[in-house]
Coordinates of C-alpha atoms in Angstrom, one line a residue:
Chain P
M1 CA 4.8 5.5 0.9
D2 CA 3.9 8.1 3.6
P3 CA 4.9 7.1 7.3
S4 CA 1.7 8.5 8.1
E5 CA 0.2 6.2 5.2
V6 CA 1.8 2.9 6.8
E7 CA -0.2 4.6 10.1
F8 CA -3.7 5.0 8.0
L9 CA -3.2 0.8 7.2
A10 CA -2.0 0.4 11.2
E11 CA -5.5 1.4 11.7
K12 CA -7.4 -1.4 10.9
E13 CA -6.2 -3.2 13.4
L14 CA -9.0 -4.4 16.0
V15 CA -8.8 -4.4 19.4
K16 CA -10.7 -4.4 22.3
I17 CA -12.6 -2.0 23.9
I18 CA -14.8 -1.2 26.4
P19 CA -18.1 1.5 25.9
N20 CA -19.5 3.2 28.4
F21 CA -22.3 4.0 26.4
S22 CA -25.2 2.0 24.0
L23 CA -25.0 2.1 20.7
D24 CA -27.3 -0.7 17.8
K25 CA -25.2 -2.8 15.5
I26 CA -23.8 -0.7 13.2
Y27 CA -23.3 -2.0 9.6
L28 CA -19.9 -0.2 7.5
I29 CA -19.1 -0.5 4.7
G30 CA -15.5 -2.6 6.0
G31 CA -17.9 -4.9 8.2
D32 CA -20.5 -5.4 10.6
L33 CA -19.5 -3.7 14.2
G34 CA -21.0 -4.5 17.8
P35 CA -24.0 -3.3 19.8
F36 CA -22.2 -1.5 22.0
N37 CA -23.3 -1.9 26.0
P38 CA -21.5 -0.3 28.1
G39 CA -18.9 -2.4 30.9
L40 CA -19.0 -5.3 28.1
P41 CA -16.4 -5.5 25.5
V42 CA -16.0 -5.2 22.1
D43 CA -13.8 -5.4 19.4
V44 CA -12.7 -2.5 16.7
P45 CA -10.1 -1.3 14.8
L46 CA -7.8 1.3 16.2
W47 CA -9.5 4.1 14.0
L48 CA -13.2 4.3 15.2
A49 CA -11.1 3.5 19.2
L50 CA -8.9 6.2 19.1
N51 CA -11.9 9.0 18.3
F52 CA -14.0 6.9 21.1
K53 CA -11.6 7.1 22.8
Q54 CA -10.7 11.0 22.3
R55 CA -14.6 11.4 23.0
Q56 CA -14.1 9.9 26.2
K57 CA -16.3 7.1 25.4
C58 CA -14.4 3.5 25.9
R59 CA -12.5 2.9 27.9
I60 CA -9.3 0.4 25.4
I61 CA -7.9 -3.3 27.0
P62 CA -3.5 -3.6 25.5
A63 CA -3.0 -6.8 23.3
D64 CA -1.9 -9.4 25.2
W65 CA 2.5 -8.8 24.3
M66 CA 1.6 -4.7 25.5
D67 CA 2.9 -6.8 28.4
V68 CA 6.4 -5.5 30.3
E69 CA 7.9 -8.4 30.5
K70 CA 6.8 -10.2 27.3
L71 CA 8.1 -7.0 25.6
E72 CA 11.2 -7.3 27.9
E73 CA 11.7 -11.2 26.5
I74 CA 11.5 -10.2 22.6
R75 CA 13.6 -7.4 22.9
E76 CA 16.4 -9.7 25.1
L77 CA 15.6 -12.0 21.9
E78 CA 16.3 -9.5 19.2
K79 CA 19.4 -9.0 21.1
R80 CA 20.5 -12.6 20.4
E81 CA 19.6 -13.6 16.9
E82 CA 21.6 -12.8 14.0
A83 CA 18.2 -12.4 11.5
F84 CA 15.1 -10.7 12.8
T85 CA 12.5 -12.3 15.1
P86 CA 8.6 -12.3 13.9
V87 CA 6.5 -9.7 15.6
P88 CA 4.6 -9.6 18.1
S89 CA 2.5 -7.8 15.3
P90 CA 2.8 -6.8 12.1
Y91 CA 2.2 -3.3 13.3
Y92 CA 4.0 -2.9 16.7
M93 CA 5.6 0.8 16.5
E94 CA 2.4 2.1 15.4
L95 CA -0.5 0.5 18.2
T96 CA 1.7 1.5 21.0
K97 CA 2.9 5.0 19.7
L98 CA -1.0 5.5 19.2
L99 CA -2.1 3.4 21.9
L100 CA 0.8 5.0 24.3
N101 CA -0.6 8.3 22.8
H102 CA -3.8 8.2 23.6
A103 CA -4.9 5.6 26.4
S104 CA -1.8 5.8 28.6
D105 CA -4.5 5.5 31.3
N106 CA -5.1 2.6 30.6
I107 CA -2.0 0.8 29.7
P108 CA 0.4 -0.2 32.8
K109 CA 3.4 1.1 33.4
A110 CA 3.3 2.9 29.9
D111 CA 6.4 4.5 30.5
E112 CA 8.7 1.8 30.7
I113 CA 7.1 -0.5 27.2
R114 CA 7.7 2.7 25.6
T115 CA 11.0 2.1 26.5
L116 CA 10.9 -1.1 25.4
V117 CA 9.3 -0.7 22.4
K118 CA 11.6 1.6 21.5
D119 CA 15.1 -1.4 22.1
I120 CA 13.6 -3.4 20.4
W121 CA 13.3 -1.1 17.7
D122 CA 16.3 0.1 17.5
T123 CA 18.1 -3.5 17.4
R124 CA 15.7 -4.4 14.4
I125 CA 16.9 -1.2 12.6
A126 CA 20.7 -1.8 12.5
K127 CA 20.2 -5.3 11.7
L128 CA 17.6 -3.7 8.4
R129 CA 20.9 -1.0 8.1
L130 CA 23.9 -4.4 8.0
S131 CA 21.6 -6.1 6.0
A132 CA 21.1 -3.5 3.9
D133 CA 24.5 -2.9 3.6
S134 CA 25.8 -6.5 2.7
F135 CA 23.1 -6.1 -0.1
I136 CA 24.2 -3.9 -1.9
S137 CA 28.8 -4.5 -1.6
Q138 CA 27.3 -8.5 -2.5
Q139 CA 25.3 -7.1 -5.7
E140 CA 22.7 -10.0 -4.4
A141 CA 19.2 -9.5 -6.5
H142 CA 17.1 -11.0 -4.3
A143 CA 16.4 -10.1 -0.6
K144 CA 13.2 -12.2 1.9
L145 CA 12.8 -10.6 4.7
D146 CA 10.2 -12.0 6.2
N147 CA 9.2 -10.3 9.3
L148 CA 10.0 -6.9 8.9
T149 CA 7.3 -5.1 9.1
L150 CA 5.7 -2.7 7.0
M151 CA 6.8 0.9 9.4
E152 CA 10.6 -0.7 9.2
I153 CA 10.4 -1.8 5.9
N154 CA 9.2 2.1 4.9
T155 CA 12.1 4.0 6.7
I156 CA 14.6 2.5 3.9
R157 CA 12.3 2.2 1.4
E158 CA 13.4 5.1 -0.9
F159 CA 16.8 5.7 0.0
L160 CA 17.4 1.3 -0.5
L161 CA 15.3 1.0 -4.5
D162 CA 16.9 4.7 -5.2
S163 CA 20.0 3.4 -4.3
L164 CA 20.0 -0.8 -6.1
N165 CA 17.6 1.8 -9.6
C166 CA 21.0 4.0 -10.1
M167 CA 23.2 1.0 -9.2
Y168 CA 21.7 -0.7 -11.7
K169 CA 21.7 1.8 -14.5
L170 CA 25.4 2.5 -13.6
R171 CA 25.6 -1.4 -13.7
S172 CA 23.9 -1.7 -17.1
N173 CA 25.8 0.3 -19.2
L174 CA 29.1 -1.0 -19.3
Q175 CA 27.7 -4.7 -19.7
P176 CA 28.5 -4.6 -23.7
G177 CA 25.6 -4.2 -25.8
S178 CA 23.0 -2.5 -23.0
S179 CA 19.3 -1.9 -25.0
G180 CA 20.3 2.1 -25.6
R181 CA 17.3 2.6 -23.8
T182 CA 16.2 5.5 -21.9
F183 CA 15.4 5.3 -18.3
T184 CA 13.4 8.0 -16.1
D185 CA 16.4 9.7 -13.6
F186 CA 14.5 8.5 -10.7
Chain T
M1 CA -33.2 3.4 19.1
S2 CA -31.9 6.6 16.7
E3 CA -34.8 6.2 13.6
A4 CA -33.3 4.6 11.7
A5 CA -32.0 6.6 8.1
F6 CA -29.6 3.8 7.7
D7 CA -31.4 1.0 7.0
D8 CA -27.8 -0.8 6.4
S9 CA -29.1 -4.4 5.7
E10 CA -29.9 -1.7 2.5
I11 CA -26.0 -2.4 1.0
N12 CA -25.1 -6.0 1.8
Q13 CA -28.4 -7.6 0.3
D14 CA -28.0 -4.3 -2.7
D15 CA -24.7 -5.7 -3.6
S16 CA -25.0 -9.7 -3.0
Q17 CA -26.5 -9.7 -5.7
E18 CA -25.1 -7.5 -8.4
D19 CA -21.3 -8.3 -6.9
V20 CA -19.8 -11.5 -6.6
M21 CA -17.9 -9.5 -3.7
T22 CA -19.1 -8.8 0.2
P23 CA -18.2 -4.5 1.0
A24 CA -15.1 -5.5 3.0
E25 CA -14.0 -8.0 0.2
L26 CA -14.2 -4.7 -2.0
I27 CA -12.5 -2.6 0.3
A28 CA -10.7 -4.7 1.0
K29 CA -9.0 -5.3 -3.3
L30 CA -9.1 -1.6 -3.1
E31 CA -6.4 -1.5 -1.0
E32 CA -4.1 -4.3 -2.5
A33 CA -4.7 -2.5 -5.7
W34 CA -3.7 1.6 -4.3
L35 CA -0.7 -0.7 -3.4
N36 CA 0.3 -2.2 -5.8
E37 CA -0.6 0.6 -8.3
K38 CA 2.0 2.9 -5.3
F39 CA 4.4 0.8 -5.2
S40 CA 4.5 -0.5 -8.9
P41 CA 7.3 1.1 -11.6
E42 CA 4.4 0.8 -14.3
L43 CA 1.2 1.1 -14.4
Q44 CA -1.2 -1.7 -13.5
E45 CA -4.2 -3.0 -15.1
N46 CA -7.7 -1.5 -14.7
K47 CA -9.5 -2.3 -11.9
S48 CA -12.5 -0.6 -13.0
E49 CA -15.2 -2.6 -12.2
V50 CA -13.7 -2.3 -8.4
V51 CA -13.3 1.7 -9.0
E52 CA -16.8 1.9 -9.8
C53 CA -18.3 -0.7 -7.0
V54 CA -16.6 1.0 -4.6
M55 CA -18.2 4.9 -5.8
E56 CA -21.7 2.8 -5.5
Q57 CA -21.0 2.0 -1.8
L58 CA -19.5 5.8 -1.0
T59 CA -22.6 7.8 -2.8
H60 CA -24.9 5.2 -1.9
M61 CA -24.1 5.9 2.3
E62 CA -23.0 10.0 1.5
S63 CA -26.8 10.5 0.4
N64 CA -28.0 8.5 3.8
L65 CA -26.0 10.9 5.7
Q66 CA -27.2 14.0 4.1
R67 CA -30.3 12.2 5.5
V68 CA -30.2 12.5 8.7
K69 CA -29.7 15.3 11.4
K70 CA -26.2 15.9 12.7
G71 CA -25.3 14.8 16.4
D72 CA -26.4 11.2 15.4
A73 CA -23.8 8.8 17.2
K74 CA -24.4 6.3 13.6
A75 CA -24.1 9.0 11.7
S76 CA -19.8 9.8 12.5
I77 CA -18.8 6.4 12.4
H78 CA -20.3 5.8 9.1
R79 CA -19.2 9.8 7.5
M80 CA -15.3 8.5 9.1
E81 CA -15.8 5.6 7.6
V82 CA -16.7 7.2 4.2
D83 CA -13.5 9.5 4.5
R84 CA -11.1 6.5 4.9
V85 CA -12.5 4.7 2.1
R86 CA -12.7 8.3 0.0
F87 CA -9.5 8.4 1.0
V88 CA -8.0 4.9 -0.3
L89 CA -10.0 5.3 -3.4
A90 CA -8.4 8.7 -4.0
S91 CA -5.3 7.6 -3.3
Y92 CA -5.2 5.3 -6.2
L93 CA -6.7 7.3 -8.9
R94 CA -3.9 10.2 -8.0
S95 CA -1.4 7.1 -8.0
R96 CA -2.3 6.0 -12.0
L97 CA -3.1 9.3 -13.0
Q98 CA 0.5 10.3 -12.3
K99 CA 1.8 7.2 -14.1
I100 CA -0.8 8.2 -17.2
E101 CA 1.4 11.6 -17.9
K102 CA 5.4 11.2 -16.2
F103 CA 5.1 7.7 -19.9
F104 CA 2.3 9.1 -21.7
P105 CA 3.2 7.4 -25.3
H106 CA 4.6 3.8 -23.6
V107 CA 0.7 4.4 -21.5
L108 CA -0.6 4.7 -24.9
E109 CA 1.0 2.5 -27.5
R110 CA 0.5 -0.9 -24.8
E111 CA -2.6 0.2 -24.8
K112 CA -2.9 0.2 -28.8
T113 CA -0.8 -2.8 -29.0
R114 CA -2.9 -4.9 -26.5
A115 CA -4.8 -8.5 -27.3
D116 CA -7.9 -8.5 -27.4
G117 CA -8.8 -10.7 -24.7
E118 CA -6.7 -9.1 -22.3
P119 CA -7.6 -6.5 -19.2
S120 CA -7.3 -2.5 -20.3
L121 CA -5.1 -0.7 -18.8
L122 CA -7.2 2.7 -19.1
S123 CA -10.1 3.3 -18.1
P124 CA -12.1 5.2 -21.2
E125 CA -11.5 8.1 -18.8
E126 CA -8.3 7.3 -18.5
F127 CA -7.5 6.6 -22.5
A128 CA -9.0 9.7 -23.3
F129 CA -6.8 11.7 -20.6
A130 CA -3.5 10.4 -22.2
K131 CA -5.1 11.4 -25.9
E132 CA -5.8 15.0 -24.4
Y133 CA -1.9 15.5 -22.9
Y134 CA -1.0 14.0 -25.5
D135 CA -1.8 16.3 -27.9
N136 CA -1.6 19.2 -25.7
T137 CA 2.1 17.9 -25.6
E138 CA 2.4 17.2 -29.0
A139 CA 0.9 21.2 -30.0
Y140 CA 3.3 22.6 -26.5
L141 CA 6.4 21.9 -28.6
K142 CA 5.2 22.3 -31.6
A143 CA 4.5 25.8 -30.1
V144 CA 7.2 27.4 -28.3
A145 CA 10.2 25.5 -30.4
L146 CA 10.0 22.4 -33.3
K147 CA 8.0 25.1 -35.7
R148 CA 11.4 27.6 -35.4
M149 CA 13.5 24.6 -36.1
P150 CA 14.4 23.2 -39.9
P151 CA 12.0 21.8 -41.5
N152 CA 13.9 18.7 -41.5
L153 CA 13.1 18.4 -37.6
Q154 CA 10.6 20.2 -36.8
S155 CA 9.1 16.3 -36.2
I156 CA 10.0 15.2 -32.3
D157 CA 9.0 11.2 -31.6
M158 CA 7.5 10.7 -28.4
L159 CA 7.9 6.8 -27.7
K160 CA 12.0 7.7 -27.7
A161 CA 11.7 11.2 -26.0
V162 CA 9.9 10.0 -23.6
P163 CA 11.3 7.5 -20.6
E164 CA 9.9 4.6 -20.2
P165 CA 9.3 3.1 -16.7
C166 CA 12.0 0.5 -15.3
L167 CA 11.0 -2.5 -15.4
D168 CA 14.1 -3.7 -13.2
S169 CA 13.6 -1.5 -10.4
F170 CA 13.4 -2.7 -7.0
V171 CA 10.2 -3.7 -5.6
F172 CA 9.3 -5.1 -1.6
L173 CA 6.4 -8.1 -1.6
R174 CA 4.9 -10.7 0.4
V175 CA 3.9 -14.0 -1.5
K176 CA 0.1 -14.2 -1.2
E177 CA 0.3 -17.8 -3.2
K178 CA 3.0 -20.6 -2.9
Q179 CA 5.3 -19.7 -6.8
E180 CA 8.0 -21.9 -7.8
N181 CA 10.6 -21.2 -9.5
I182 CA 10.4 -18.0 -10.2
L183 CA 14.5 -17.1 -12.4
I184 CA 16.4 -14.2 -10.6
E185 CA 18.4 -12.6 -13.6
P186 CA 22.4 -12.2 -12.9
E187 CA 22.8 -8.7 -11.6
T188 CA 27.4 -8.8 -13.4
D189 CA 29.1 -11.4 -15.1
D190 CA 30.5 -13.4 -12.9
Q191 CA 26.8 -13.4 -11.5
R192 CA 24.7 -17.0 -12.6
E193 CA 21.4 -16.3 -12.5
Y194 CA 19.7 -19.4 -10.9
V195 CA 16.0 -19.9 -8.9
V196 CA 13.5 -19.4 -5.6
D197 CA 11.2 -20.5 -4.7
L198 CA 7.8 -17.9 -3.0
E199 CA 6.5 -19.1 -0.2
E200 CA 3.4 -18.4 1.1
G201 CA 2.9 -15.1 3.6
S202 CA 7.0 -14.2 3.2
Q203 CA 8.2 -11.1 1.7
H204 CA 11.0 -10.6 -0.5
L205 CA 12.5 -8.3 -2.6
M206 CA 13.5 -8.1 -5.7
R207 CA 13.1 -7.0 -9.5
Y208 CA 10.2 -5.5 -10.2
R209 CA 10.3 -7.7 -14.0
A210 CA 10.9 -10.3 -12.2
I211 CA 7.5 -11.0 -10.7
A212 CA 5.8 -8.6 -13.1
P213 CA 2.4 -11.1 -14.4
L214 CA 2.3 -12.7 -10.9
I215 CA 0.8 -8.8 -9.7
S216 CA -2.1 -8.9 -12.0
N217 CA -3.5 -12.6 -10.8
G218 CA -3.1 -11.6 -7.2
A219 CA -0.5 -14.2 -6.4
V220 CA 2.1 -11.4 -4.6
Q221 CA 1.1 -8.3 -3.0
L222 CA 3.2 -4.8 -3.2
I223 CA 4.4 -4.0 0.5

């Protein structure tokens, strides 16, 4: 899966905006939105919020978790724990990147937030590399990865799955009485 | 506001009579089918009802959009949503076609040998495509190489010639309905097989073969 496809899924998340225009309710296939009144907050999917923001038709309100103290706590917790800690949002990385790129004027202390989220990401990816390594060396057949987000899984998806599949094929050819079916190369 | 060229309530009314699902649920189902198809090593069960309903929604929206003058505020929002849904649908269908091309003899064999009550693997168009692909490949191989072979070597068994999908590939999944006692087969001789319980909402990495039947009944979602 391409990272832009993960971002596509992340863009469905609802965010709060304050429009500066009015529009009555719209009936999208995916649900109803609005009505829009200037100055009154309304929830819309991120893809629409970004479009409005780019056309200067709204202000985006950052989520509760996009706050320096909260993120510092999360970062400390992530560094202390060996396992993956619960994330503020299943799409925290994508939301941070998109909102900071397009709406940094609506987010207080944007640069600090960017650094904090990057730290959290780096710590988690390092843990992910370690656990992928031990998964392979222990030749496990099952792993539970509850608090991992889709973007993190997607980073190692191709490499990990390809390696596991290759190793499986090599091992199953060693076992006596292997079925002799042909497998694809990838 | 704008002369509603969109009698938006139309859409919801029509569908509540025909479908059991709301349009939003329909789109969610399409996205689930898209992800499952993308990440599974073999072709998934055909979801033609979902595809047809989504196509209906899209053509309805498109025709509304044609009737409206450009620059209408609502039109651009609807247009963006239509583009997003169209992307998912196109990607889903493309994914299926890629797998049909890759595993064409096995796909046709599965379709031939399935029991009457089971849902079909291919839509009628996909079936026609697979058959044509099979015939074209066979004709090509004959014309290019086989007819120059000694007479006793001029046939080809497609089922043996084309590799099967590897059902032992690993996949990532999220559990939607709690499952008990999923058997995990051992990798090497010195390991034993064991069972795991899948809690609702948890995410796992395991072999596709262990959870294949759970995908079609919606108990797990590939991610």
